XYZ file of C-alpha atoms in Angstrom:
758
model
C 104.249 3.749 134.847
C 102.327 6.108 132.465
C 102.999 6.490 129.298
C 103.196 9.657 127.707
C 103.562 11.573 123.814
C 105.180 14.500 123.672
C 106.297 16.226 120.148
C 109.900 14.964 120.727
C 108.467 11.301 121.506
C 107.032 8.861 123.851
C 107.889 8.469 127.534
C 107.248 6.542 130.526
C 106.660 8.184 133.902
C 106.073 7.986 137.448
C 104.138 11.074 139.169
C 103.577 11.674 143.061
C 100.755 13.691 141.788
C 102.374 16.987 141.941
C 105.796 15.947 139.784
C 107.322 13.961 137.915
C 109.702 11.292 139.823
C 110.691 9.084 137.108
C 111.026 9.899 133.493
C 112.571 7.471 131.222
C 112.435 6.356 126.981
C 109.378 4.387 126.534
C 110.790 0.916 125.668
C 109.321 -0.230 122.423
C 111.090 2.876 120.959
C 114.802 1.794 119.270
C 115.755 5.457 120.068
C 117.563 7.802 122.774
C 116.428 10.913 123.581
C 117.315 13.013 125.893
C 114.852 15.931 125.369
C 112.480 13.959 127.559
C 114.840 15.532 130.409
C 113.289 18.928 129.734
C 109.712 17.584 130.664
C 110.370 16.771 134.462
C 112.431 19.785 135.464
C 110.656 22.648 133.421
C 107.515 21.674 135.042
C 107.451 23.786 138.501
C 110.720 25.735 136.993
C 110.232 29.524 137.997
C 109.830 30.418 134.744
C 106.280 28.573 135.140
C 103.422 31.333 134.847
C 101.289 30.087 138.757
C 98.511 32.907 138.120
C 97.155 35.297 135.735
C 98.642 38.626 135.388
C 98.131 42.178 133.834
C 100.459 44.305 132.625
C 100.504 47.451 135.073
C 100.285 50.158 132.431
C 96.918 48.429 130.579
C 95.764 47.772 134.187
C 95.611 52.083 134.778
C 95.616 53.423 131.418
C 93.178 50.900 129.453
C 94.108 49.581 125.899
C 96.097 51.209 123.093
C 99.705 51.396 121.500
C 102.666 51.330 124.040
C 106.175 51.492 123.539
C 106.400 49.241 127.484
C 105.294 45.947 126.020
C 108.071 43.768 127.063
C 109.627 46.095 130.067
C 106.674 47.026 132.416
C 106.162 45.374 135.398
C 102.867 42.826 136.008
C 100.405 42.788 138.262
C 98.897 39.424 139.535
C 95.050 38.840 139.659
C 92.251 36.904 140.219
C 91.299 34.771 137.450
C 87.614 36.175 137.903
C 89.348 39.900 137.612
C 91.612 38.447 134.655
C 88.762 36.962 132.601
C 86.405 40.028 133.279
C 89.290 42.289 131.686
C 89.539 40.031 128.800
C 85.813 39.405 127.994
C 85.133 43.034 128.095
C 87.974 44.146 125.839
C 87.007 41.804 123.767
C 83.536 42.763 123.405
C 84.996 46.306 122.989
C 87.131 45.640 119.562
C 84.337 43.074 118.168
C 81.647 45.940 118.691
C 83.545 49.295 117.863
C 85.759 47.575 115.221
C 84.954 44.129 113.680
C 86.361 41.032 113.580
C 88.846 41.832 110.807
C 90.389 43.688 113.290
C 91.751 40.948 115.615
C 94.086 38.493 114.977
C 94.469 34.999 116.180
C 97.996 34.547 116.878
C 98.169 30.552 117.047
C 101.539 28.076 115.914
C 100.983 24.061 115.721
C 103.646 23.080 118.241
C 101.678 24.373 121.397
C 100.735 20.848 122.248
C 101.178 17.377 121.384
C 97.567 16.497 122.384
C 94.954 16.760 119.598
C 92.004 17.987 121.804
C 93.952 20.426 123.686
C 95.551 21.591 120.387
C 95.798 25.821 120.933
C 95.969 26.277 117.506
C 92.271 24.782 117.572
C 91.273 25.748 120.325
C 92.005 29.608 119.802
C 90.204 29.688 116.284
C 87.587 27.783 117.296
C 86.543 30.133 120.061
C 87.309 33.539 117.607
C 84.940 31.915 115.319
C 82.339 31.544 118.122
C 82.549 35.594 118.322
C 82.638 36.006 114.239
C 86.156 35.193 113.083
C 89.486 36.749 113.263
C 92.425 37.717 110.944
C 94.284 34.159 109.976
C 97.534 33.290 109.288
C 98.523 30.769 106.204
C 101.117 28.614 105.538
C 104.225 28.091 108.255
C 107.574 29.007 109.096
C 109.174 25.335 108.485
C 108.018 25.042 104.342
C 105.867 28.314 103.978
C 107.617 29.114 101.376
C 107.877 25.239 99.430
C 104.230 25.309 100.300
C 103.617 28.051 98.070
C 105.482 27.008 95.216
C 104.966 23.178 95.112
C 101.373 23.560 94.075
C 102.109 25.298 91.431
C 105.123 22.658 90.429
C 104.240 19.506 92.012
C 101.262 19.393 93.434
C 99.709 20.306 96.880
C 103.282 20.243 99.640
C 100.775 18.412 102.135
C 99.859 15.411 99.825
C 103.729 15.275 99.199
C 104.477 15.293 102.592
C 101.509 12.352 103.244
C 102.810 10.371 99.892
C 106.722 10.761 100.239
C 108.647 7.486 99.534
C 109.180 5.724 102.500
C 112.479 5.095 104.455
C 111.885 1.352 104.096
C 111.603 1.446 99.967
C 115.045 4.280 100.212
C 116.436 1.365 102.376
C 115.752 -1.175 99.829
C 115.835 0.250 96.159
C 118.241 3.533 96.649
C 121.595 3.739 95.299
C 122.434 7.148 96.126
C 121.152 9.825 98.619
C 121.553 13.262 97.357
C 120.797 15.491 100.457
C 121.055 19.209 99.470
C 120.772 20.799 103.534
C 122.146 17.452 104.807
C 120.071 14.750 107.184
C 121.173 15.787 110.513
C 119.480 13.567 112.967
C 118.313 15.969 115.947
C 115.776 16.415 113.188
C 114.748 13.060 112.883
C 113.642 13.330 116.949
C 111.106 15.716 116.029
C 107.965 15.318 114.313
C 104.247 17.454 114.790
C 102.647 15.898 117.641
C 104.907 13.331 118.499
C 106.696 10.523 116.890
C 105.896 7.085 118.705
C 109.471 5.099 116.977
C 112.481 6.823 115.813
C 113.276 4.285 113.407
C 115.019 6.871 110.616
C 118.835 6.318 111.527
C 117.823 2.555 111.792
C 116.323 2.770 107.547
C 119.346 5.097 106.737
C 122.140 2.268 108.137
C 119.994 -0.368 106.679
C 120.345 1.404 103.316
C 124.554 1.567 104.099
C 124.712 -1.928 104.605
C 123.490 -2.268 101.085
C 125.675 -0.230 99.655
C 123.589 3.142 99.342
C 125.712 6.293 99.099
C 125.108 9.475 100.922
C 126.156 12.659 100.061
C 125.364 15.824 102.126
C 125.369 18.720 100.487
C 125.610 22.492 102.510
C 127.658 23.997 105.087
C 127.483 22.171 108.217
C 128.423 18.289 108.990
C 125.918 18.127 111.713
C 125.262 14.868 113.224
C 125.856 12.704 110.823
C 123.121 9.654 111.146
C 125.756 7.252 109.840
C 129.129 7.068 109.567
C 131.114 7.560 106.086
C 128.742 10.348 104.472
C 130.379 12.278 101.956
C 130.700 16.373 102.816
C 130.545 18.498 99.683
C 130.620 21.872 101.850
C 129.090 24.227 99.635
C 128.819 28.221 100.267
C 125.126 28.766 102.303
C 122.434 30.200 99.807
C 124.422 28.236 96.770
C 122.190 25.262 96.749
C 120.294 26.641 93.232
C 123.522 27.607 91.469
C 125.017 23.857 91.967
C 121.205 22.366 91.197
C 121.431 24.114 87.468
C 124.887 23.026 86.969
C 123.953 19.643 87.804
C 121.453 20.173 85.015
C 123.717 21.593 83.014
C 125.964 18.719 82.961
C 122.786 16.258 82.586
C 121.654 17.840 79.822
C 124.991 18.661 77.893
C 126.079 15.354 78.308
C 122.785 13.654 76.878
C 122.323 12.003 80.617
C 118.744 13.597 80.814
C 116.245 11.414 80.194
C 113.855 13.175 77.659
C 111.059 10.409 77.339
C 110.344 10.942 80.748
C 110.684 15.120 80.401
C 108.488 14.736 77.240
C 105.607 12.776 78.796
C 105.212 13.472 82.519
C 106.882 17.337 82.669
C 106.149 20.821 80.677
C 108.072 23.795 80.293
C 111.349 21.722 79.624
C 112.320 23.556 76.111
C 111.615 27.032 78.149
C 113.754 26.096 81.240
C 116.703 24.476 78.942
C 116.614 28.079 76.910
C 117.694 29.851 80.628
C 120.269 26.547 81.603
C 122.399 27.099 78.413
C 122.380 31.169 78.730
C 120.288 31.424 75.428
C 118.659 34.184 77.078
C 121.101 35.681 78.929
C 124.891 34.810 77.264
C 125.443 32.579 80.552
C 125.538 28.567 80.100
C 124.729 27.602 83.858
C 127.871 25.231 83.668
C 130.101 23.861 86.821
C 132.989 25.916 85.488
C 130.070 29.461 86.691
C 128.814 27.540 89.650
C 132.144 27.011 90.828
C 133.312 30.530 91.861
C 129.544 30.490 93.144
C 129.412 27.420 95.298
C 133.165 27.162 96.271
C 133.032 23.752 95.186
C 135.438 22.380 92.049
C 133.729 22.083 88.667
C 134.789 18.429 88.340
C 133.281 17.593 91.274
C 129.777 19.369 90.216
C 130.367 17.090 86.972
C 130.777 13.603 88.318
C 128.272 13.892 91.193
C 125.916 14.606 88.092
C 127.438 11.451 86.195
C 126.999 9.895 89.334
C 123.256 10.638 89.720
C 122.547 9.180 86.429
C 124.138 6.033 86.518
C 122.311 5.312 89.879
C 119.183 4.971 91.252
C 119.172 8.685 92.927
C 116.709 9.985 95.925
C 117.337 13.663 96.125
C 116.280 14.973 99.186
C 115.923 19.012 99.557
C 116.035 19.831 103.258
C 113.385 22.754 104.649
C 115.825 24.933 105.685
C 117.416 25.827 102.164
C 113.858 27.659 101.402
C 113.804 29.691 104.335
C 115.965 31.959 102.819
C 115.657 34.996 100.555
C 114.687 33.299 96.755
C 114.746 29.815 99.121
C 111.751 28.805 96.050
C 114.590 28.491 93.741
C 116.450 25.147 95.180
C 112.770 23.783 95.891
C 111.892 23.525 92.384
C 115.142 22.517 91.000
C 114.950 19.625 93.461
C 112.238 18.813 91.365
C 113.425 19.648 87.905
C 116.370 17.360 88.610
C 114.565 14.495 89.369
C 112.689 15.084 86.333
C 115.301 15.026 84.412
C 116.964 12.095 86.047
C 113.429 10.230 85.033
C 113.262 8.019 88.191
C 110.237 9.944 89.809
C 107.941 7.250 90.938
C 110.391 4.842 90.790
C 111.096 2.704 93.845
C 113.891 4.533 95.693
C 114.272 7.639 93.247
C 112.966 10.597 92.528
C 112.558 13.590 94.937
C 111.725 14.456 98.676
C 111.570 17.833 100.408
C 112.026 17.491 104.038
C 114.096 14.158 104.568
C 115.940 14.964 107.405
C 113.939 17.998 108.459
C 111.724 16.355 110.570
C 110.419 12.787 112.049
C 107.490 12.215 109.732
C 108.399 12.546 105.787
C 108.620 8.709 104.817
C 106.194 7.481 107.245
C 103.350 5.605 105.588
C 100.223 7.419 104.706
C 97.366 6.748 107.090
C 93.852 5.327 106.337
C 92.642 8.502 108.278
C 94.555 11.123 110.262
C 93.545 10.950 114.285
C 90.696 12.722 115.559
C 90.691 16.730 116.126
C 88.968 19.532 117.748
C 86.853 20.980 114.890
C 87.455 25.124 114.966
C 84.132 25.692 113.074
C 84.060 28.511 110.030
C 85.912 31.454 110.075
C 83.777 34.538 108.466
C 86.867 36.339 107.916
C 88.312 36.018 104.761
C 91.369 38.607 105.193
C 94.491 36.562 105.978
C 98.561 37.297 106.143
C 101.672 34.879 105.376
C 102.498 33.802 108.947
C 105.706 35.145 108.590
C 104.612 38.831 107.669
C 103.499 39.534 111.421
C 105.735 42.250 111.851
C 104.720 44.170 108.319
C 100.912 43.608 109.471
C 101.377 45.175 112.857
C 104.119 47.962 111.448
C 101.778 48.820 108.152
C 98.182 48.711 108.065
C 96.441 49.637 104.969
C 99.965 48.979 102.895
C 99.671 46.726 99.957
C 102.076 43.655 98.888
C 102.110 40.299 97.020
C 101.210 36.715 97.568
C 101.105 33.934 95.405
C 99.472 36.356 92.640
C 97.028 38.163 94.565
C 97.762 42.131 95.305
C 96.555 41.916 99.291
C 96.430 44.405 102.010
C 97.226 44.060 105.528
C 94.521 45.017 108.055
C 94.680 47.105 111.007
C 94.922 45.231 113.903
C 93.658 46.430 116.931
C 93.635 42.978 119.657
C 95.961 39.997 119.434
C 95.027 36.921 120.873
C 98.128 34.341 121.199
C 97.636 30.638 122.469
C 100.175 28.149 121.583
C 103.345 28.732 120.191
C 105.992 31.501 120.670
C 106.566 34.451 117.599
C 109.635 35.764 119.285
C 111.134 32.485 117.888
C 110.499 31.738 115.093
C 110.125 35.225 113.374
C 112.901 37.208 111.646
C 114.568 40.790 113.159
C 112.968 40.356 116.643
C 113.709 44.374 117.778
C 111.526 44.791 114.705
C 108.823 42.807 115.775
C 109.514 43.624 119.825
C 108.635 47.588 117.998
C 105.285 45.752 116.213
C 103.950 44.488 118.895
C 103.719 47.927 120.666
C 101.127 48.461 118.078
C 98.266 47.010 118.632
C 95.712 47.905 121.596
C 95.882 44.876 123.024
C 97.833 41.697 123.429
C 95.923 38.899 125.263
C 98.493 35.632 125.655
C 97.621 31.761 126.942
C 101.257 30.470 127.798
C 102.410 27.994 130.297
C 105.861 29.953 130.935
C 107.233 33.731 130.695
C 108.514 33.094 127.066
C 109.379 36.773 125.292
C 105.689 36.475 123.876
C 103.925 36.107 127.112
C 106.245 38.987 128.187
C 105.196 41.019 125.586
C 101.178 40.694 126.471
C 98.718 42.869 128.622
C 96.826 39.974 129.923
C 98.226 36.594 130.245
C 96.590 33.499 131.082
C 98.807 30.852 132.417
C 98.287 27.476 131.227
C 98.447 23.784 131.753
C 101.746 21.677 130.205
C 100.306 18.169 128.205
C 101.580 16.224 131.510
C 98.717 18.015 133.404
C 95.879 17.396 131.640
C 93.588 14.491 129.918
C 94.095 14.052 126.106
C 95.032 11.774 123.353
C 97.735 11.960 120.857
C 99.392 11.110 117.704
C 101.795 12.772 115.691
C 101.876 13.499 112.110
C 101.482 10.444 109.555
C 102.580 8.162 112.877
C 100.543 5.548 113.118
C 99.906 4.897 116.888
C 97.298 6.742 119.015
C 98.116 7.174 122.384
C 96.177 8.085 125.657
C 97.222 10.694 127.766
C 95.817 11.002 131.060
C 97.063 13.774 133.154
C 100.080 12.702 134.916
C 100.211 15.637 137.972
C 97.723 18.612 138.827
C 98.246 21.754 137.372
C 101.193 24.047 138.181
C 100.004 26.966 140.569
C 96.328 28.404 138.938
C 97.129 26.944 135.707
C 93.804 25.801 133.288
C 94.092 24.227 130.186
C 92.817 26.173 127.059
C 89.410 24.627 126.720
C 88.923 25.767 130.572
C 89.769 28.991 129.779
C 87.749 29.957 126.544
C 84.951 28.168 128.279
C 84.739 30.656 130.555
C 85.252 33.683 128.641
C 82.670 32.756 126.142
C 80.132 32.158 128.757
C 81.153 35.955 129.767
C 80.563 36.580 125.880
C 77.185 34.766 125.458
C 78.958 32.488 122.937
C 79.379 29.039 125.680
C 76.574 26.848 124.365
C 78.112 27.467 120.725
C 81.558 26.849 122.082
C 81.167 23.692 124.158
C 77.840 22.453 122.943
C 77.204 21.754 126.520
C 80.645 19.463 126.358
C 83.335 19.061 129.177
C 86.738 18.197 127.893
C 85.994 14.645 129.406
C 82.745 14.380 126.754
C 84.644 16.159 123.888
C 87.778 13.311 123.947
C 84.824 10.044 124.060
C 82.929 12.001 121.826
C 85.594 12.835 118.728
C 87.304 9.166 119.173
C 83.985 7.654 119.034
C 82.945 9.372 115.995
C 86.312 8.893 114.556
C 86.197 5.150 115.657
C 83.000 4.870 113.764
C 84.385 6.332 110.179
C 86.965 4.107 110.447
C 84.492 1.424 110.716
C 82.445 2.619 107.751
C 85.491 1.456 105.708
C 86.255 -1.944 107.192
C 88.435 -0.963 110.170
C 87.762 -1.474 113.576
C 89.486 0.271 116.755
C 88.863 -0.613 120.375
C 85.967 1.472 122.329
C 86.866 4.365 124.272
C 87.059 2.833 127.444
C 89.047 0.213 126.041
C 91.344 2.743 124.027
C 91.817 4.486 127.594
C 93.055 2.031 129.292
C 95.381 0.622 126.407
C 99.025 1.667 125.793
C 98.380 3.001 122.429
C 96.584 1.591 119.549
C 97.842 1.237 115.512
C 95.951 3.358 113.320
C 95.948 1.310 109.930
C 98.160 2.751 106.629
C 97.484 2.278 102.889
C 100.775 0.689 102.398
C 103.674 0.319 103.626
C 106.107 0.417 100.606
C 104.415 3.677 99.234
C 106.402 5.858 96.365
C 105.826 9.518 95.358
C 104.293 9.725 91.974
C 103.934 5.625 91.304
C 100.339 5.682 90.212
C 101.377 9.205 88.418
C 104.036 7.432 86.478
C 101.992 4.006 85.808
C 99.238 6.658 83.677
C 99.622 10.501 83.937
C 96.573 10.697 82.161
C 94.367 8.976 84.503
C 96.142 10.179 87.658
C 96.416 13.739 86.766
C 98.557 16.234 89.243
C 96.913 19.227 90.608
C 99.078 21.296 89.303
C 97.374 23.492 86.123
C 98.622 21.086 83.393
C 98.373 18.299 85.621
C 101.520 17.448 84.675
C 105.623 18.446 86.599
C 105.559 21.977 85.872
C 109.482 22.804 85.229
C 107.651 26.429 83.434
C 105.046 27.538 84.841
C 102.746 29.680 82.890
C 100.847 30.559 85.964
C 103.694 31.693 88.123
C 105.333 33.590 84.608
C 102.004 35.917 84.484
C 102.394 37.350 87.628
C 105.463 38.836 86.655
C 107.401 38.718 90.147
C 111.321 39.253 89.081
C 112.257 37.463 92.310
C 110.376 34.143 91.455
C 109.785 34.173 87.691
C 108.204 31.209 85.602
C 111.260 28.757 85.772
C 113.835 28.240 88.661
C 116.333 30.526 88.036
C 119.572 31.522 90.084
C 119.498 34.632 92.409
C 122.269 36.270 94.526
C 120.888 37.134 98.003
C 121.296 40.501 98.931
C 123.513 39.858 101.522
C 126.414 37.781 100.102
C 129.787 39.088 100.463
C 129.927 40.095 96.714
C 128.011 43.675 97.941
C 129.010 46.083 100.911
C 127.002 44.149 103.528
C 128.908 41.208 103.201
C 132.272 42.870 103.501
C 131.335 44.561 106.602
C 129.863 41.121 107.847
C 132.098 38.616 106.279
C 131.078 35.145 108.364
C 127.989 33.630 107.412
C 125.583 32.342 110.106
C 123.417 29.307 110.065
C 119.898 30.157 112.310
C 119.077 26.268 112.088
C 117.220 23.779 114.595
C 118.672 22.823 117.859
C 119.686 19.469 118.982
C 118.964 20.606 122.706
C 115.114 21.234 122.398
C 112.185 21.361 120.202
C 112.032 24.782 118.598
C 112.077 27.104 121.896
C 110.300 24.972 123.935
C 111.174 23.815 127.442
C 114.310 25.954 127.417
C 114.358 26.030 130.638
C 114.462 22.432 130.809
C 117.502 20.843 132.636
C 119.027 19.138 129.363
C 118.503 22.472 127.391
C 120.316 24.225 130.068
C 122.918 21.686 130.235
C 124.228 22.367 126.722
C 124.691 26.177 127.367
C 128.010 28.251 127.465
C 127.999 29.955 130.577
C 124.167 30.412 130.007
C 124.274 31.294 126.411
C 123.751 29.498 123.217
C 126.621 28.098 121.786
C 128.242 29.423 118.909
C 130.085 27.591 116.028
C 132.623 28.361 114.537
C 135.731 27.100 112.292
C 138.983 27.137 113.791
C 140.424 29.155 111.102
C 137.895 31.759 111.553
C 138.251 31.572 115.462
C 142.258 31.950 115.378
C 141.764 35.034 112.553
C 140.006 36.829 115.079
C 141.741 35.773 118.458
C 138.812 33.381 119.569
C 139.111 30.626 121.700
C 136.836 27.861 123.158
C 134.565 28.636 125.388
C 134.820 32.514 125.194
C 131.712 34.478 125.567
C 131.354 36.278 122.018
C 129.281 39.619 120.539
C 127.707 38.214 117.134
C 126.738 41.689 115.279
C 125.449 42.839 112.238
C 123.354 45.949 110.773
C 120.125 44.487 112.011
C 121.198 43.782 115.830
C 123.358 41.877 118.091
C 123.627 39.332 121.138
C 125.929 37.324 122.940
C 126.383 33.518 122.507
C 129.453 31.055 123.717
C 131.910 29.802 121.392
C 132.146 26.610 120.523
C 135.376 25.884 117.695
C 134.452 22.882 115.723
C 135.592 21.451 111.872
C 132.227 20.505 111.461
C 131.597 24.080 109.848
C 133.165 25.164 106.943
C 135.407 28.512 107.036
C 133.340 31.514 106.687
C 130.274 30.074 108.243
C 129.186 30.414 111.998
C 126.174 28.291 112.942
C 123.619 29.890 115.793
C 120.859 27.638 116.164
C 117.494 28.957 117.316
C 115.877 28.387 120.699
C 117.445 30.818 123.009
C 114.489 32.733 124.996
C 114.860 35.904 123.678
C 116.131 38.301 126.313
C 116.399 42.060 125.182
C 118.034 44.504 127.113
C 115.997 46.592 128.714
C 117.360 50.069 126.571
C 117.852 48.024 123.605
C 115.533 45.563 122.278
C 117.943 44.491 119.304
C 120.505 43.149 121.407
C 119.721 39.781 123.078
C 121.597 38.937 126.092
C 120.816 34.691 125.614
C 121.828 34.095 122.295
C 118.660 34.236 120.055
C 120.007 34.588 116.424
C 116.733 35.616 115.234
C 117.890 39.527 116.692
C 120.189 39.355 113.576
C 117.967 37.948 110.413
C 116.249 40.201 108.296
C 112.788 40.491 107.996
C 111.430 40.270 104.233
C 109.934 37.660 102.588
C 111.325 35.325 100.659
C 110.143 36.502 97.856
C 106.831 38.034 96.647
C 105.592 34.617 95.608
C 105.219 33.335 99.078
C 106.137 35.572 101.353
C 108.129 32.533 103.363
C 110.318 33.009 106.003
C 113.764 33.859 105.376
C 115.558 33.580 108.976
C 117.931 30.992 108.018
C 120.693 33.097 107.232
C 122.189 36.670 107.550
C 125.617 38.235 107.533
C 127.344 38.648 110.491
C 130.888 39.684 112.167
C 132.121 38.018 115.667
C 134.613 39.290 118.314
C 135.315 38.663 122.002
C 132.785 40.001 124.312
C 134.848 42.741 126.614
C 131.863 44.568 128.704
C 129.709 43.393 131.903
C 128.512 40.194 131.539
C 124.707 40.374 132.756
C 123.180 36.949 133.601
C 120.260 36.309 131.073
C 116.899 37.077 133.061
C 114.320 35.379 130.342
C 114.737 32.142 132.624
C 113.225 34.373 135.449
C 109.597 35.991 135.990
C 109.254 39.945 135.050
C 108.998 42.442 137.687
């Protein structure tokens, strides 16, 4: 059997050369992962794209805005014709309009391999042509990624330096997980996770006596039995955190020596906390009506946190909402008030429970990557503002203290990822994709993004090409030889871009005269040389390629976030403007944003039941990550399909809310609000708090041909509003929406999206 790496783990596989015949979890991985079953069953599914296609309207009428994208028929063409058409259109747009009219869309989850990483491939190719309009941030933690550099330092530094799970298992006495610790998220990591060990560390901590408290509206996949569930109202985390801070300060439980030495601005925050500026002390009694958690439980939790070695976990889900900056910032403030930052097992972590990478020891060097070259265009957008950009060229908007302008995009080139999974208000995104002259997409499957394209170029899956892979922060590098031949006429992204580059007379710049195999060897040997110069020796490429994997050295196994800073804050200044933890940020305050002022505050979300929209749509939708796939990847796979209800995504609802609406288990229901509607299969569960429904993302968007705002398949992002979390970050706010649920009584048409378009 041959070892292979995916975003959700390593597996051993056997093949007859055309398809996988046997797939099983790697025997060195202590965790079982059903997601692996999706790989073999998806490879030759009818939704695979076998040959290049061109949208009929584009082929007949040429480039230009249209309302037909997503509903038009496609024409199969040869590779030569497809590449000729694509290269001619690229030449036209770059010549007549310039590189700042091209958007280079991608998302990093496309491939687990390091060389055949679609984002690196498309960006390098477009940089060879003169550049492109880029995106910054991501959907996962785009909001935290903007606010944390002002408050604590780079988000990526914090991810790499997060306190190790092994330290938590040994030292933490109380783990308060805002947003929970769902086991489904421990299964995945960008690029892969070789050994699923998080649940082992949590169990070890519990055996030692550590208590886990999950704060959130869904008690989902508890990683270890016995965790207390505080079922707070969705979106109320900032209010609860403020009340906890109020108790710590009023009961003299806050560590003011730590605050004075390591932070700035606590006095400004305390002024707000005690109601000196608005007459409203942020007490547990104040928070009770917001969070719907008894004031006494909030007060006692604050006392527990103060008398314990406490780790505060803030899941990325908390910041994927309107005003998502506030709970992220308050997690830092609470940890600072406890005075345990930099101590083993104490402090804060952003993303525990959101993926498998957080809590892994920092590597000496990350695995080799394909260089993207320099982008000569300085225009960019926050990644979750794609629809705004396409619909409103020339409009101005705020972002992180800057006043920016949306470019006028003529051509979208997308390779890697599926924006019709991650983005908000898919009906609006559908309209936005009609605005460019041309959309070119590389995809292995007929996803919604491929169906919105004019030129569709079929690409390979990881099992169909040679590569090497390593997950974010994972200490192992795996050779990934191709397990089968490609499906149909699919080609890898590198080959496609190399052929296009030749037509556009930048072939030598893109390939540097190297084949894909040459690049694999060159990238590895360059990385090996760099490690050797630092005294770390890894095998030659030849020895690596015939091995199962090699180990990447780590800096230390027992890392503690901010340990050096705590030892000497002057010698180990943070990268914040003050060099300290910024409870009040003068820089953010100078921006003048009412939706994200100079210190964390409570801001009521627009969608809450207290206003008109909440009254019309009384159920709070949580659109979190699925457990049967990674994002929307391989939704056609056997494991993913087995978890659907009558072919629809499952909607979980509390028994009381189901009974009040006369709904029964397994029923097909219509979920709707002012943004859109979708169908789902009903699952009644007490693990969802009353007043809340949970519909995971990942079902491929399957719009009705006459109404792009209705999805037959159950994608919750037809329901989420397309607005930035605030003027500071413009992050994704697609985690929450207010909805209503009713029995579906119309004709039940089967989803079309798992089969090729006309």
